[in-house]
CSV table of C-alpha atoms and ligand atoms in Angstrom, one decimal:
chain,number,residue,atom,x,y,z
R,1,UNK,CA,-8.9,-8.6,16.1
R,2,UNK,CA,-7.3,-5.3,17.1
R,3,UNK,CA,-8.1,-5.9,20.5
R,4,UNK,CA,-7.1,-9.6,20.8
R,5,UNK,CA,-3.7,-8.8,19.2
R,6,UNK,CA,-2.8,-5.5,20.6
R,7,UNK,CA,-4.8,-4.7,23.6
R,8,UNK,CA,-2.1,-3.2,26.1
R,9,UNK,CA,-3.1,-5.7,28.9
R,10,UNK,CA,-4.2,-8.9,27.2
R,11,UNK,CA,-3.0,-8.5,23.6
R,12,UNK,CA,-1.4,-11.4,22.1
R,13,UNK,CA,1.6,-9.6,20.9
R,14,UNK,CA,2.1,-7.3,23.8
R,15,UNK,CA,4.0,-9.3,26.5
R,16,UNK,CA,5.9,-12.3,25.0
R,17,UNK,CA,7.9,-13.8,22.2
R,18,UNK,CA,5.4,-15.7,20.1
R,19,UNK,CA,7.8,-16.7,17.3
R,20,UNK,CA,9.9,-19.7,16.6
R,21,UNK,CA,9.8,-23.4,17.1
R,22,UNK,CA,8.7,-22.9,20.9
R,23,UNK,CA,6.1,-20.3,19.9
R,24,UNK,CA,3.0,-20.3,17.8
R,25,UNK,CA,4.4,-19.7,14.2
R,26,UNK,CA,7.6,-19.3,12.5
R,27,UNK,CA,8.4,-16.5,9.7
R,28,UNK,CA,10.5,-16.5,6.8
R,29,UNK,CA,13.4,-14.2,8.1
R,30,UNK,CA,13.6,-16.7,11.2
R,31,UNK,CA,13.8,-19.7,8.9
R,32,UNK,CA,16.9,-18.6,6.8
R,33,UNK,CA,19.2,-15.6,6.8
R,34,UNK,CA,19.1,-15.9,2.9
R,35,UNK,CA,15.7,-14.2,3.0
R,36,UNK,CA,16.8,-11.0,4.8
R,37,UNK,CA,20.0,-10.9,2.8
R,38,UNK,CA,18.3,-11.0,-0.5
R,39,UNK,CA,15.8,-8.5,0.5
R,40,UNK,CA,18.6,-6.2,1.8
R,41,UNK,CA,20.5,-6.5,-1.7
R,42,UNK,CA,17.3,-6.0,-3.5
R,43,UNK,CA,16.8,-2.7,-1.5
R,44,UNK,CA,20.4,-1.6,-2.1
R,45,UNK,CA,20.2,-2.4,-5.8
R,46,UNK,CA,16.9,-0.4,-6.2
R,47,UNK,CA,18.1,2.5,-4.0
R,48,UNK,CA,21.3,2.8,-6.2
R,49,UNK,CA,19.1,2.8,-9.4
R,50,UNK,CA,17.4,6.0,-8.0
R,51,UNK,CA,20.8,7.6,-7.7
R,52,UNK,CA,21.5,6.7,-4.0
R,53,UNK,CA,19.4,9.4,-2.4
R,54,UNK,CA,21.2,10.4,1.1
R,55,UNK,CA,20.2,10.5,3.7
R,56,UNK,CA,17.4,8.0,3.9
R,57,UNK,CA,15.2,6.1,6.3
R,58,UNK,CA,14.9,2.5,6.5
R,59,UNK,CA,11.5,1.6,8.0
R,60,UNK,CA,10.1,-1.7,8.9
R,61,UNK,CA,6.4,-2.3,9.8
R,62,UNK,CA,5.9,-4.9,12.5
R,63,UNK,CA,9.6,-6.2,12.9
R,64,UNK,CA,8.8,-9.0,15.4
R,65,UNK,CA,12.1,-10.4,16.7
R,66,UNK,CA,14.0,-8.1,14.6
R,67,UNK,CA,15.6,-10.5,12.5
R,68,UNK,CA,14.9,-9.1,9.1
R,69,UNK,CA,16.0,-5.8,10.2
R,70,UNK,CA,19.2,-7.2,11.5
R,71,UNK,CA,19.9,-8.9,8.2
R,72,UNK,CA,19.2,-6.1,6.1
R,73,UNK,CA,21.3,-3.9,8.3
R,74,UNK,CA,24.3,-6.3,7.8
R,75,UNK,CA,23.8,-5.9,4.0
R,76,UNK,CA,23.6,-2.1,4.3
R,77,UNK,CA,26.8,-2.2,6.4
R,78,UNK,CA,28.6,-4.6,4.1
R,79,UNK,CA,27.9,-2.6,1.0
R,80,UNK,CA,29.4,0.5,2.7
R,81,UNK,CA,26.8,2.8,1.1
R,82,UNK,CA,28.5,6.1,1.9
R,83,UNK,CA,25.0,7.4,2.8
R,84,UNK,CA,23.6,8.4,6.2
R,85,UNK,CA,20.5,6.6,7.3
R,86,UNK,CA,18.4,6.2,10.4
R,87,UNK,CA,16.1,3.3,11.2
R,88,UNK,CA,12.4,3.5,12.0
R,89,UNK,CA,10.6,0.5,13.5
R,90,UNK,CA,6.8,0.7,13.7
R,91,UNK,CA,6.1,-1.7,16.5
R,92,UNK,CA,3.1,-1.6,18.9
R,93,UNK,CA,4.4,-4.2,21.4
R,94,UNK,CA,6.7,-2.7,24.2
R,95,UNK,CA,7.9,-6.3,24.7
R,96,UNK,CA,8.9,-7.1,21.1
R,97,UNK,CA,10.4,-3.6,20.6
R,98,UNK,CA,13.0,-4.4,23.5
R,99,UNK,CA,13.7,-8.0,21.7
R,100,UNK,CA,14.3,-6.0,18.4
R,101,UNK,CA,16.7,-3.3,20.0
R,102,UNK,CA,18.7,-6.4,21.5
R,103,UNK,CA,19.1,-7.8,18.0
R,104,UNK,CA,20.8,-4.9,16.3
R,105,UNK,CA,21.6,-2.1,18.5
R,106,UNK,CA,24.4,-2.0,21.0
R,107,UNK,CA,22.5,0.3,23.2
R,108,UNK,CA,18.9,1.4,23.6
R,109,UNK,CA,16.7,3.3,26.0
R,110,UNK,CA,13.0,3.2,26.6
R,111,UNK,CA,11.4,6.7,27.1
R,112,UNK,CA,9.4,7.4,30.1
R,113,UNK,CA,5.5,7.7,29.1
R,114,UNK,CA,5.6,11.5,29.8
R,115,UNK,CA,8.5,12.0,27.5
R,116,UNK,CA,7.2,9.8,24.8
R,117,UNK,CA,3.9,11.7,24.9
R,118,UNK,CA,5.8,14.6,23.6
R,119,UNK,CA,7.7,12.9,20.9
R,120,UNK,CA,6.9,10.6,17.9
R,121,UNK,CA,8.8,7.7,19.3
R,122,UNK,CA,9.0,5.8,22.4
R,123,UNK,CA,12.4,4.0,22.2
R,124,UNK,CA,15.8,5.1,20.8
R,125,UNK,CA,18.8,2.9,20.1
R,126,UNK,CA,22.1,3.0,18.3
R,127,UNK,CA,23.5,0.3,16.1
R,128,UNK,CA,27.0,-1.0,16.0
R,129,UNK,CA,27.9,1.2,12.9
R,130,UNK,CA,26.5,4.4,14.7
R,131,UNK,CA,23.0,4.8,12.9
R,132,UNK,CA,20.2,5.9,15.2
R,133,UNK,CA,17.2,3.6,15.6
R,134,UNK,CA,13.7,4.9,16.5
R,135,UNK,CA,10.7,3.0,17.7
R,136,UNK,CA,7.2,4.4,16.7
R,137,UNK,CA,3.6,2.9,17.6
R,138,UNK,CA,2.1,4.2,14.3
R,139,UNK,CA,3.1,4.6,10.6
R,140,UNK,CA,2.1,8.2,10.8
R,141,UNK,CA,4.5,9.0,13.5
R,142,UNK,CA,7.6,7.9,11.3
R,143,UNK,CA,9.1,11.4,10.2
R,144,UNK,CA,8.8,12.3,6.5
R,145,UNK,CA,11.6,11.6,4.1
R,146,UNK,CA,13.0,9.5,1.5
R,147,UNK,CA,12.3,6.0,2.7
R,148,UNK,CA,13.1,2.2,2.1
R,149,UNK,CA,10.1,0.5,3.6
R,150,UNK,CA,9.7,-3.1,4.4
R,151,UNK,CA,6.5,-4.9,5.9
R,152,UNK,CA,6.7,-8.7,6.2
R,153,UNK,CA,3.8,-10.5,7.8
R,154,UNK,CA,2.6,-7.2,9.0
R,155,UNK,CA,-0.7,-6.5,6.9
R,156,UNK,CA,-1.9,-10.0,7.7
R,157,UNK,CA,-2.1,-8.9,11.5
R,158,UNK,CA,-4.1,-5.8,10.9
R,159,UNK,CA,-8.0,-6.1,11.7
R,160,UNK,CA,-10.2,-7.3,8.9
R,161,UNK,CA,-14.0,-7.3,8.4
R,162,UNK,CA,-16.1,-10.0,6.9
R,163,UNK,CA,-18.8,-9.0,4.6
R,164,UNK,CA,-21.7,-10.9,3.2
R,165,UNK,CA,-23.9,-9.9,0.2
R,166,UNK,CA,-27.6,-10.3,1.1
R,167,UNK,CA,-30.2,-9.4,-1.4
R,168,UNK,CA,-28.0,-6.8,-3.3
R,169,UNK,CA,-26.7,-5.3,0.0
R,170,UNK,CA,-23.3,-5.8,2.0
R,171,UNK,CA,-23.8,-6.8,5.6
R,172,UNK,CA,-21.0,-7.1,8.0
R,173,UNK,CA,-20.6,-10.6,10.0
R,174,UNK,CA,-19.9,-9.6,13.6
R,175,UNK,CA,-18.8,-11.6,16.7
R,176,UNK,CA,-21.5,-11.9,19.4
R,177,UNK,CA,-21.6,-13.5,22.8
R,178,UNK,CA,-23.8,-16.6,22.9
R,179,UNK,CA,-25.0,-16.8,26.6
R,180,UNK,CA,-24.9,-20.3,28.1
R,181,UNK,CA,-26.9,-21.7,30.9
R,182,UNK,CA,-25.4,-21.2,34.4
R,183,UNK,CA,-22.2,-22.9,35.1
R,184,UNK,CA,-21.2,-23.0,31.7
R,185,UNK,CA,-18.8,-20.5,30.1
R,186,UNK,CA,-20.0,-18.0,27.5
R,187,UNK,CA,-18.9,-18.6,24.1
R,188,UNK,CA,-18.4,-16.3,21.0
R,189,UNK,CA,-20.3,-16.8,17.7
R,190,UNK,CA,-20.4,-15.2,14.4
R,191,UNK,CA,-23.6,-13.4,13.6
R,192,UNK,CA,-24.9,-11.6,10.4
R,193,UNK,CA,-25.6,-7.8,11.1
R,194,UNK,CA,-29.2,-7.0,10.4
R,195,UNK,CA,-28.7,-3.4,9.6
R,196,UNK,CA,-25.8,-1.5,8.1
R,197,UNK,CA,-22.6,-1.0,10.2
R,198,UNK,CA,-19.9,1.8,9.8
R,199,UNK,CA,-17.9,-0.7,7.6
R,200,UNK,CA,-20.7,-2.0,5.5
R,201,UNK,CA,-21.5,1.4,4.7
R,202,UNK,CA,-18.0,2.7,3.7
R,203,UNK,CA,-17.2,-0.4,1.8
R,204,UNK,CA,-17.2,-0.1,-2.0
R,205,UNK,CA,-16.6,-3.1,-4.0
R,206,UNK,CA,-14.5,-3.0,-7.2
R,207,UNK,CA,-16.8,-3.0,-10.3
R,208,UNK,CA,-15.6,-6.5,-11.3
R,209,UNK,CA,-16.2,-8.0,-7.9
R,210,UNK,CA,-18.0,-11.4,-8.2
R,211,UNK,CA,-17.7,-12.6,-4.6
R,212,UNK,CA,-20.6,-12.7,-2.4
R,213,UNK,CA,-18.7,-13.0,0.7
R,214,UNK,CA,-15.3,-11.5,1.4
R,215,UNK,CA,-12.7,-9.9,3.8
R,216,UNK,CA,-12.1,-6.2,3.8
R,217,UNK,CA,-9.2,-4.7,5.8
R,218,UNK,CA,-10.2,-0.9,6.2
R,219,UNK,CA,-7.0,-0.5,8.3
R,220,UNK,CA,-4.8,-2.2,5.5
R,221,UNK,CA,-6.6,0.5,3.0
R,222,UNK,CA,-5.8,3.3,5.5
R,223,UNK,CA,-2.3,2.5,6.0
R,224,UNK,CA,-1.4,1.5,2.5
R,225,UNK,CA,-3.0,4.9,1.3
R,226,UNK,CA,-0.8,6.8,3.8
R,227,UNK,CA,2.3,4.9,2.6
R,228,UNK,CA,1.4,5.7,-1.1
R,229,UNK,CA,0.9,9.3,-0.2
R,230,UNK,CA,4.2,9.5,1.8
R,231,UNK,CA,6.1,7.7,-1.1
R,232,UNK,CA,4.7,10.1,-3.7
R,233,UNK,CA,5.5,13.1,-1.7
R,234,UNK,CA,8.9,12.3,-0.2
R,235,UNK,CA,10.3,9.5,-2.5
R,236,UNK,CA,11.2,6.0,-1.6
R,237,UNK,CA,10.6,2.4,-2.2
R,238,UNK,CA,8.4,-0.1,-0.4
R,239,UNK,CA,8.2,-3.9,-0.5
R,240,UNK,CA,5.3,-5.7,1.0
R,241,UNK,CA,5.7,-9.4,1.7
R,242,UNK,CA,2.9,-11.4,3.1
R,243,UNK,CA,0.7,-14.5,2.5
R,244,UNK,CA,-2.2,-13.4,0.3
R,245,UNK,CA,-4.4,-13.5,-2.8
R,246,UNK,CA,-5.6,-11.1,-5.7
R,247,UNK,CA,-9.1,-10.6,-4.6
R,248,UNK,CA,-10.3,-14.2,-5.2
R,249,UNK,CA,-10.6,-15.6,-1.6
R,250,UNK,CA,-13.5,-15.5,0.6
R,251,UNK,CA,-12.8,-16.7,4.1
R,252,UNK,CA,-9.1,-16.7,5.3
R,253,UNK,CA,-9.5,-15.4,8.9
R,254,UNK,CA,-7.9,-17.9,11.2
R,255,UNK,CA,-5.8,-18.5,14.4
R,256,UNK,CA,-2.5,-20.3,15.0
R,257,UNK,CA,-1.5,-21.9,18.4
R,258,UNK,CA,1.7,-24.0,18.7
R,259,UNK,CA,1.9,-24.4,14.9
R,260,UNK,CA,-1.5,-25.6,14.4
R,261,UNK,CA,-4.8,-24.1,13.3
R,262,UNK,CA,-6.9,-23.1,16.1
R,263,UNK,CA,-10.4,-21.8,16.4
R,264,UNK,CA,-10.4,-17.9,16.3
R,265,UNK,CA,-13.2,-17.5,18.7
R,266,UNK,CA,-11.8,-19.6,21.5
R,267,UNK,CA,-9.6,-18.1,24.4
R,268,UNK,CA,-9.0,-14.9,22.7
R,269,UNK,CA,-5.4,-13.6,23.4
R,270,UNK,CA,-3.9,-17.1,23.5
R,271,UNK,CA,-3.4,-17.5,19.7
R,272,UNK,CA,-2.2,-15.5,16.8
R,273,UNK,CA,-5.1,-14.2,14.6
R,274,UNK,CA,-4.5,-13.6,10.9
R,275,UNK,CA,-6.2,-13.1,7.6
R,276,UNK,CA,-4.7,-13.3,4.0
R,277,UNK,CA,-3.7,-10.0,2.6
R,278,UNK,CA,-5.8,-8.9,-0.3
R,279,UNK,CA,-3.2,-7.8,-2.7
R,280,UNK,CA,-5.7,-6.4,-5.1
R,281,UNK,CA,-6.8,-4.0,-2.5
R,282,UNK,CA,-3.3,-3.1,-1.5
R,283,UNK,CA,-2.2,-2.4,-5.3
R,284,UNK,CA,-5.6,-0.4,-6.1
R,285,UNK,CA,-5.3,1.6,-3.0
R,286,UNK,CA,-1.6,2.6,-3.7
R,287,UNK,CA,-2.5,3.5,-7.3
R,288,UNK,CA,-5.5,5.4,-6.3
R,289,UNK,CA,-4.5,7.2,-3.3
R,290,UNK,CA,-0.9,8.2,-4.7
R,291,UNK,CA,0.6,8.2,-8.0
R,292,UNK,CA,2.2,4.8,-7.3
R,293,UNK,CA,3.9,2.3,-9.6
R,294,UNK,CA,3.3,-1.1,-8.4
R,295,UNK,CA,5.3,-4.3,-9.5
R,296,UNK,CA,3.7,-7.6,-8.6
R,297,UNK,CA,2.5,-9.3,-6.8
R,298,UNK,CA,4.7,-12.1,-7.5
R,299,UNK,CA,5.4,-15.4,-5.7
R,300,UNK,CA,8.2,-15.7,-2.9
R,301,UNK,CA,9.8,-18.5,-4.5
R,302,UNK,CA,10.3,-16.9,-7.8
R,303,UNK,CA,11.6,-13.7,-6.1
R,304,UNK,CA,14.4,-15.4,-4.1
R,305,UNK,CA,15.3,-17.5,-7.2
R,306,UNK,CA,15.6,-14.6,-9.5
R,307,UNK,CA,17.7,-12.7,-6.7
R,308,UNK,CA,20.1,-15.6,-7.0
R,309,UNK,CA,19.2,-17.3,-3.8
R,310,UNK,CA,20.6,-20.5,-5.2
R,311,UNK,CA,24.0,-19.2,-5.5
R,312,UNK,CA,23.9,-17.7,-2.0
R,313,UNK,CA,22.9,-21.0,-0.7
R,314,UNK,CA,25.9,-22.9,-2.5
R,315,UNK,CA,28.1,-20.2,-0.9
R,316,UNK,CA,26.8,-20.7,2.8
R,317,UNK,CA,26.9,-24.5,2.3
R,318,UNK,CA,30.7,-24.2,1.3
R,319,UNK,CA,31.4,-22.4,4.4
R,320,UNK,CA,29.1,-24.3,6.8
R,321,UNK,CA,30.2,-27.2,9.2
R,322,UNK,CA,28.8,-30.6,7.8
R,323,UNK,CA,26.3,-31.0,10.8
R,324,UNK,CA,24.6,-27.6,9.8
R,325,UNK,CA,24.3,-28.1,6.0
R,326,UNK,CA,20.9,-29.8,6.2
R,327,UNK,CA,19.2,-27.3,8.1
R,328,UNK,CA,20.5,-24.6,5.9
R,329,UNK,CA,19.4,-26.5,2.9
R,330,UNK,CA,16.1,-27.3,4.0
R,331,UNK,CA,15.4,-23.7,5.3
R,332,UNK,CA,15.9,-22.3,2.0
R,333,UNK,CA,13.9,-25.3,0.3
R,334,UNK,CA,10.9,-24.2,2.6
R,335,UNK,CA,11.2,-20.7,1.5
R,336,UNK,CA,11.1,-21.4,-2.2
R,337,UNK,CA,9.2,-24.6,-2.6
R,338,UNK,CA,5.8,-23.9,-4.1
R,339,UNK,CA,4.2,-26.5,-2.0
R,340,UNK,CA,5.7,-25.0,1.1
R,341,UNK,CA,6.2,-21.2,1.5
R,342,UNK,CA,7.3,-20.4,-2.2
R,343,UNK,CA,3.9,-19.5,-3.7
R,344,UNK,CA,1.5,-18.7,-1.0
R,345,UNK,CA,3.7,-15.7,0.0
R,346,UNK,CA,3.6,-13.0,-2.4
R,347,UNK,CA,5.8,-9.8,-2.9
R,348,UNK,CA,4.6,-6.4,-4.1
R,349,UNK,CA,6.9,-3.4,-4.7
R,350,UNK,CA,5.7,0.2,-4.7
R,351,UNK,CA,7.7,3.1,-6.2
R,352,UNK,CA,6.5,6.8,-6.9
R,353,UNK,CA,4.7,6.9,-10.3
R,354,UNK,CA,7.1,9.6,-11.5
R,355,UNK,CA,9.7,6.6,-12.0
R,356,UNK,CA,7.5,4.5,-14.2
R,357,UNK,CA,9.4,5.0,-17.5
R,358,UNK,CA,12.8,4.7,-15.7
R,359,UNK,CA,11.8,1.5,-14.3
R,360,UNK,CA,10.3,0.2,-17.4
R,361,UNK,CA,13.8,0.8,-18.9
R,362,UNK,CA,15.9,-0.6,-16.1
R,363,UNK,CA,13.3,-3.3,-14.7
R,364,UNK,CA,12.9,-3.8,-10.8
R,365,UNK,CA,15.1,-6.7,-10.0
R,366,UNK,CA,13.5,-10.0,-8.9
R,367,UNK,CA,10.0,-9.1,-10.4
R,368,UNK,CA,10.7,-10.3,-14.0
V,401,SAM,C1,3.1,-11.8,12.5
V,401,SAM,S1,4.3,-10.6,13.2
V,401,SAM,C2,5.6,-10.5,12.0
V,401,SAM,C3,6.9,-10.3,12.5
V,401,SAM,C4,8.0,-10.2,11.6
V,401,SAM,N1,7.8,-9.1,10.4
V,401,SAM,C5,8.4,-11.4,10.9
V,401,SAM,O1,7.9,-11.6,9.7
V,401,SAM,O2,9.0,-12.4,11.8
V,401,SAM,C6,3.6,-9.2,13.3
V,401,SAM,C7,4.3,-8.0,13.9
V,401,SAM,O3,3.5,-6.8,13.7
V,401,SAM,C8,3.4,-6.0,15.1
V,401,SAM,N2,2.0,-5.5,14.9
V,401,SAM,C9,1.0,-6.1,14.8
V,401,SAM,N3,-0.1,-5.3,14.8
V,401,SAM,C10,0.4,-3.9,14.7
V,401,SAM,C11,0.0,-2.7,14.8
V,401,SAM,N4,-1.3,-2.4,14.8
V,401,SAM,N5,0.8,-1.6,14.7
V,401,SAM,C12,2.1,-1.9,14.8
V,401,SAM,N6,2.7,-3.2,14.9
V,401,SAM,C13,1.8,-4.1,14.9
V,401,SAM,C14,3.5,-7.3,16.0
V,401,SAM,O4,3.8,-7.1,17.3
V,401,SAM,C15,4.7,-8.0,15.3
V,401,SAM,O5,5.9,-7.5,15.5
């Protein structure tokens, strides 16, 4: 999954724009500006409740086309925070990092390989309001400091492992080459590992685990652990938004090509690979690797409605041209309707555990 999505030569994300109607899939921030605006307002509200710490870092993991970052930036500017902040984008794709910079910077520069090797970032830019933006390949390269962290459809793109319980032992499902007779192309196939693999060795199921086959993303666990440690040490707020479950699904690994499901083992690199995020793993990791207070997961539709999305929709409609009204209305409907994206997508917020009592007294917006 890592190779197929992010290999510098043939990786799916590395050299093209895969989003939108002409691409392979469309994401919530691309469907309606209401999404990014409400997430931005949520961040400002929670940041103010913590006493408006300044300066802060606005961090986004896997910003895609940069639409969510642009809409949040508009909110941060509109609210005239009176605080200094820098932007930190964790993006592995050089192609997408340029698209992102074009979305919200008036000027940007990609560093030479030699220069980038000495620094924690590989691209820099400046927004219209003068904030500095930095692009990093990895979360660990983001400087330490109080951070507002967003991750939308990021964790579902990290590699996952398939595990199966056989005679009381976990075995990993691997991908093998099935050799075909001459003149026929070899194909990939799933095989069950006979012996232990590094992942089946380190995997520790939760005590109440009842599934005999599941997906386990070691990389998600590692990055959530890092995020939790950073939040605890430096302070901050994190919002993870993705499609996912709470430790009950067994087989969600799939591919998308031109808005339709596709066989993940066919033509690797030509389709998006994804697996639902296991929010139970995320929550447990955050709470065990840092002293973290988690809210959620809750459904996207509930979050957007509680954040007064309906009111924002009416405002936008009141100012829209008649020919644009239907697209605005149907976009919001798509994000909130439980039969569309409203319930499959989940929101989980993370705060330093030290704020537990404060947040019980002044509850986190959108979560109850
Ligand atoms: C599914 S897209 C989501 C894009 C955007 N957040 C949105 O919702 O429209 C995943 C994003 O994460 C980036 N990405 C994937 N794997 C990554 C990795 N290992 N490290 C950093 N970025 C990664 C991709 O290049 C892309 O920008």
